[in-house]
Coordinates of C-alpha atoms in Angstrom, one line a residue:
X220 CA -1.9 19.9 -7.3
X221 CA -4.0 22.6 -5.6
X222 CA -7.7 23.4 -5.9
X223 CA -6.7 26.7 -7.4
X224 CA -5.2 24.8 -10.4
X225 CA -8.0 22.2 -10.7
X226 CA -11.1 22.6 -8.5
X227 CA -12.1 19.0 -9.2
X228 CA -8.9 17.6 -7.9
X229 CA -9.8 17.0 -4.3
X230 CA -9.1 14.1 -1.9
X231 CA -11.8 14.5 0.8
X232 CA -9.5 16.1 3.3
X233 CA -12.3 18.1 4.9
X234 CA -14.0 14.8 5.8
X235 CA -11.0 13.3 7.5
X236 CA -10.8 13.2 11.3
X237 CA -7.1 14.3 11.2
X238 CA -6.6 14.0 15.0
X239 CA -7.9 10.4 15.0
X240 CA -5.8 9.5 11.9
X241 CA -2.6 10.9 13.5
X242 CA -3.3 9.1 16.7
X243 CA -4.0 5.8 14.9
X244 CA -0.5 5.9 13.3
X245 CA 1.2 7.3 16.4
X246 CA 2.4 10.5 14.7
X247 CA 2.8 13.5 17.1
X248 CA 5.2 15.7 15.1
X249 CA 4.7 19.0 13.3
X250 CA 1.7 19.5 11.1
X251 CA 3.4 21.6 8.4
X252 CA 3.9 20.6 4.8
X253 CA 7.6 20.1 5.1
X254 CA 9.9 17.2 4.2
X255 CA 10.4 16.3 7.8
X256 CA 6.7 16.0 8.3
X257 CA 6.3 13.9 5.1
X258 CA 9.0 11.5 6.3
X259 CA 7.4 11.2 9.7
X260 CA 4.0 10.5 8.2
X261 CA 5.2 7.9 5.7
X262 CA 7.1 6.0 8.4
X263 CA 4.3 6.1 10.9
X264 CA 1.6 5.0 8.4
X265 CA 3.7 2.3 6.7
X266 CA 4.7 0.7 10.0
X267 CA 1.2 0.9 11.6
X268 CA -1.6 0.2 9.1
X269 CA -1.3 -3.2 7.5
X270 CA -2.0 -4.2 3.9
X271 CA -5.0 -6.5 3.5
X272 CA -7.7 -7.7 1.0
X273 CA -10.0 -9.4 3.5
X274 CA -13.1 -7.5 2.6
X275 CA -13.0 -9.1 -0.9
X276 CA -12.3 -12.5 0.6
X277 CA -15.2 -12.1 3.0
X278 CA -17.5 -11.3 0.1
X279 CA -17.9 -7.5 0.5
X280 CA -17.0 -4.6 -1.7
X281 CA -14.2 -2.0 -1.1
X282 CA -15.7 1.5 -0.9
X283 CA -13.3 4.4 -1.3
X284 CA -15.5 7.1 0.3
X285 CA -13.9 8.7 3.3
X286 CA -16.4 7.6 6.0
X287 CA -16.0 3.8 5.4
X288 CA -12.3 4.3 5.0
X289 CA -12.0 6.0 8.3
X290 CA -14.2 3.5 10.0
X291 CA -12.1 0.6 8.7
X292 CA -8.5 1.9 8.8
X293 CA -8.7 4.4 11.6
X294 CA -11.5 3.5 14.1
X295 CA -11.1 -0.3 13.8
X296 CA -7.7 -2.1 13.9
X297 CA -7.9 -3.1 10.2
X298 CA -5.9 -2.3 7.1
X299 CA -6.5 -2.0 3.4
X300 CA -5.0 -2.3 0.0
X301 CA -3.3 0.5 -1.9
X302 CA -6.4 2.4 -3.0
X303 CA -7.8 2.5 0.6
X304 CA -4.4 3.4 2.1
X305 CA -3.6 6.2 -0.4
X306 CA -7.2 7.6 0.0
X307 CA -6.7 8.2 3.7
X308 CA -3.0 9.4 3.3
X309 CA -3.9 11.8 0.5
X310 CA -6.7 13.3 2.6
X311 CA -4.2 13.9 5.4
X312 CA -1.7 15.5 3.0
X313 CA -4.5 17.7 1.7
X314 CA -5.5 18.8 5.2
X315 CA -1.8 19.6 6.0
X316 CA -1.3 21.7 2.9
X317 CA 1.0 19.5 0.8
X318 CA 1.1 19.8 -3.0
X319 CA 0.7 16.4 -4.6
X320 CA -0.9 14.3 -7.4
X321 CA -2.0 10.7 -7.5
X322 CA -0.1 8.5 -9.9
X323 CA -0.4 4.8 -10.9
X324 CA 2.2 2.0 -11.0
X325 CA 2.2 -1.2 -13.1
X326 CA 3.3 -4.1 -10.9
X327 CA 6.0 -6.3 -12.4
X328 CA 7.1 -8.7 -9.6
X329 CA 5.2 -12.0 -9.8
X330 CA 3.4 -10.9 -12.9
X331 CA 2.8 -13.3 -15.8
X332 CA 2.6 -10.9 -18.8
X333 CA 1.7 -7.3 -18.8
X334 CA -0.6 -6.1 -16.1
X335 CA -2.7 -2.9 -16.0
X336 CA -1.5 0.1 -13.9
X337 CA -3.4 -0.6 -10.8
X338 CA -1.1 0.3 -7.9
X339 CA -1.9 3.7 -6.3
X340 CA 1.0 6.0 -5.5
X341 CA 1.5 9.7 -4.8
X342 CA 4.0 12.3 -6.2
X343 CA 4.5 14.9 -3.5
X344 CA 6.2 18.3 -3.2
X345 CA 6.9 20.0 0.1
X346 CA 7.1 23.6 1.1
X347 CA 10.8 23.5 2.0
X348 CA 12.4 21.3 -0.7
X349 CA 12.5 21.7 -4.5
X350 CA 12.3 18.0 -5.4
X351 CA 9.4 15.8 -6.1
X352 CA 9.0 12.7 -3.9
X353 CA 7.5 9.3 -4.6
X354 CA 5.3 8.2 -1.7
X355 CA 4.2 4.6 -1.5
X356 CA 2.2 3.8 1.6
X357 CA 0.0 1.1 0.0
X358 CA 2.2 -1.6 -1.3
X359 CA 2.6 -3.4 2.0
X360 CA 6.3 -3.6 1.8
X361 CA 7.6 0.0 2.3
X362 CA 9.6 2.0 1.6
X363 CA 9.6 3.5 5.1
X364 CA 10.3 7.0 3.7
X365 CA 9.5 9.1 0.6
X366 CA 11.9 8.4 -2.3
X367 CA 13.4 11.4 -4.2
X368 CA 12.5 11.3 -7.9
X369 CA 16.0 11.9 -9.1
X370 CA 17.2 10.3 -12.4
X371 CA 20.6 9.2 -11.1
X372 CA 19.3 7.8 -7.8
X373 CA 20.3 4.2 -8.4
X374 CA 20.6 1.9 -5.3
X375 CA 19.9 3.3 -1.8
X376 CA 18.9 2.1 1.7
X377 CA 15.9 3.3 3.7
X378 CA 16.5 1.9 7.2
X379 CA 17.7 -1.6 6.8
X380 CA 15.9 -2.2 3.5
X381 CA 17.5 -1.7 0.1
X382 CA 15.9 -0.2 -3.0
X383 CA 16.8 1.2 -6.4
X384 CA 15.1 3.7 -8.6
X385 CA 15.8 3.9 -12.3
X386 CA 14.5 6.2 -15.0
X387 CA 14.0 5.3 -18.7
X388 CA 11.9 6.9 -21.5
X389 CA 8.9 5.3 -23.1
X390 CA 8.0 5.0 -26.8
X391 CA 6.8 8.6 -27.0
X392 CA 9.4 10.1 -24.8
X393 CA 7.5 10.0 -21.5
X394 CA 9.4 9.3 -18.2
X395 CA 9.0 5.8 -17.0
X396 CA 10.4 5.0 -13.6
X397 CA 11.1 1.6 -12.1
X398 CA 11.3 0.9 -8.4
X399 CA 13.4 -2.1 -7.5
X400 CA 13.9 -3.9 -4.2
X401 CA 16.3 -6.4 -2.7
X402 CA 15.0 -9.6 -1.2
X403 CA 15.3 -13.4 -1.3
X404 CA 15.9 -13.5 -5.1
X405 CA 18.3 -10.6 -5.1
X406 CA 17.3 -7.4 -7.0
X407 CA 13.9 -7.5 -8.6
X408 CA 11.7 -4.9 -10.3
X409 CA 8.7 -4.1 -8.1
X410 CA 6.8 -1.8 -10.4
X411 CA 7.0 0.8 -13.2
X412 CA 5.2 4.1 -13.1
X413 CA 4.8 7.4 -14.9
X414 CA 4.0 10.7 -13.3
X415 CA 0.7 11.3 -15.3
X416 CA -1.8 12.6 -12.7
X417 CA -4.6 10.3 -11.5
X418 CA -7.8 11.5 -10.0
X419 CA -9.9 9.8 -7.3
X420 CA -12.3 8.5 -9.9
X421 CA -9.4 6.8 -11.7
X422 CA -8.6 5.0 -8.4
X423 CA -12.3 4.0 -8.1
X424 CA -12.0 2.3 -11.5
X425 CA -8.7 0.7 -10.6
X426 CA -10.0 -0.6 -7.3
X427 CA -13.0 -2.1 -9.0
X428 CA -10.8 -4.0 -11.4
X429 CA -8.5 -5.3 -8.6
X430 CA -11.4 -6.4 -6.5
X431 CA -13.4 -8.1 -9.2
X432 CA -11.4 -9.1 -12.3
X433 CA -10.8 -12.8 -12.9
X434 CA -7.1 -12.1 -13.4
X435 CA -6.7 -10.3 -10.1
X436 CA -4.9 -12.3 -7.4
X437 CA -6.7 -10.3 -4.7
X438 CA -10.0 -12.0 -5.1
X439 CA -8.5 -15.5 -5.1
X440 CA -7.0 -15.8 -1.6
X441 CA -6.1 -13.7 1.5
X442 CA -3.1 -11.5 1.1
X443 CA -2.0 -9.6 4.1
X444 CA 1.2 -7.7 4.9
X445 CA 2.8 -5.9 7.9
X446 CA 6.0 -4.0 7.2
X447 CA 8.3 -3.1 10.0
X448 CA 11.8 -1.7 10.3
X449 CA 13.4 -5.1 10.7
X450 CA 10.8 -7.6 9.4
X451 CA 8.2 -7.9 6.7
X452 CA 5.4 -10.3 7.5
X453 CA 3.3 -11.7 4.6
X454 CA 0.2 -14.0 4.8
X455 CA -0.4 -15.4 1.3
X456 CA -3.4 -17.8 1.4
X457 CA -2.4 -19.9 4.4
X458 CA 1.4 -19.4 4.2
X459 CA 2.9 -17.0 6.7
X460 CA 6.3 -15.7 5.6
X461 CA 8.7 -13.4 7.5
X462 CA 11.3 -11.7 5.3
X463 CA 14.3 -9.8 6.6
X464 CA 16.4 -7.0 5.0
X465 CA 19.3 -9.4 4.2
X466 CA 17.1 -11.5 1.9
X467 CA 16.5 -14.4 4.3
X468 CA 13.0 -15.7 5.0
X469 CA 11.1 -17.9 7.4
X470 CA 8.0 -19.7 6.3
X471 CA 5.2 -21.5 8.1
X472 CA 2.0 -23.2 6.8
X473 CA -1.1 -22.4 8.8
X474 CA -4.4 -24.1 9.3
X475 CA -7.4 -21.9 8.5
X476 CA -8.4 -22.1 12.2
X477 CA -5.1 -20.3 13.1
X478 CA -5.8 -17.3 10.8
X479 CA -7.7 -15.0 13.2
X480 CA -5.2 -15.4 16.0
X481 CA -2.2 -14.8 13.7
X482 CA -3.9 -11.8 12.1
X483 CA -4.4 -10.2 15.5
X484 CA -1.1 -11.0 17.0
X485 CA 1.2 -10.5 14.0
X486 CA -0.6 -8.2 11.6
X487 CA -2.6 -6.1 14.0
X488 CA -5.9 -7.0 12.3
X489 CA -8.9 -7.6 14.6
X490 CA -11.8 -9.5 13.1
X491 CA -15.1 -9.7 14.8
X492 CA -16.5 -13.1 15.7
X493 CA -18.6 -13.4 12.6
X494 CA -15.8 -12.5 10.2
X495 CA -13.4 -14.7 12.0
X496 CA -15.7 -17.7 11.6
X497 CA -16.3 -16.9 8.0
X498 CA -12.5 -16.7 7.3
X499 CA -11.9 -20.0 9.1
X500 CA -14.3 -21.7 6.7
X501 CA -11.7 -21.1 3.9
X502 CA -14.2 -20.6 1.1
X503 CA -12.0 -18.3 -1.1
X504 CA -11.4 -19.6 -4.6
X505 CA -7.8 -20.9 -4.1
X506 CA -8.8 -22.9 -1.1
X507 CA -11.9 -24.4 -2.8
X508 CA -9.8 -25.4 -5.8
X509 CA -7.4 -27.3 -3.5
X510 CA -10.2 -29.2 -1.9
X511 CA -11.7 -30.4 -5.2
X512 CA -8.5 -31.6 -6.7

């Protein structure tokens, strides 16, 4: 959606250091709003910037203003969760002239009951292709490319990883899409989403809920991901899992003292000495609950 359509629909693109962002993700391709550029940006961002909720675990907030986002995700070797990642990526798309809207997904996998729509996504159009594309750079588990929003898409592979996209219609006739993925337990639903536009202020509200709500898993324990073409690394509390495209997994239990080293070497997250020491103390709610049992 362009400023000409809605002057309030802006993504802070003018504040983004575009050169620094593209250098951070290792993208040196064309800077035109084409499908090839979009594919290159999604691949580079997804395989470079990790997913992490460590600011919450370290007792800090998660600001979505461009300056703190740039400092964390671009200048320092850190990552972020979906609202942070989409904030930076949307700013880059705005600078490059893409047409897009924010949308929200409702996570299904691992959910116990209905959850709010708190996963940030983008619906993007390019200058050289008539289709709309789903872009998900903030889930922590790909896809490595944009996904064409086509009703009959069904199962497909992006690199070695397998996905499926299905379309149904809600109670008042609205489109409701479901993205599925293949893993250890076979095919599972990842999330559902509609294409109703979301503004940055909507993401601020969603981010606040994710960071503070008692039901949110992201304020209970560390959750970090690094998605690569042939492996998906996940740190959930103190369990490090490496998943592969064929559905196999390797798991290892870590001691809190090992976390800073594993974060740096596997997840490309560098903590300063003070934050590393704080993390090693393991004072997040899930760890405290284990100690008092």
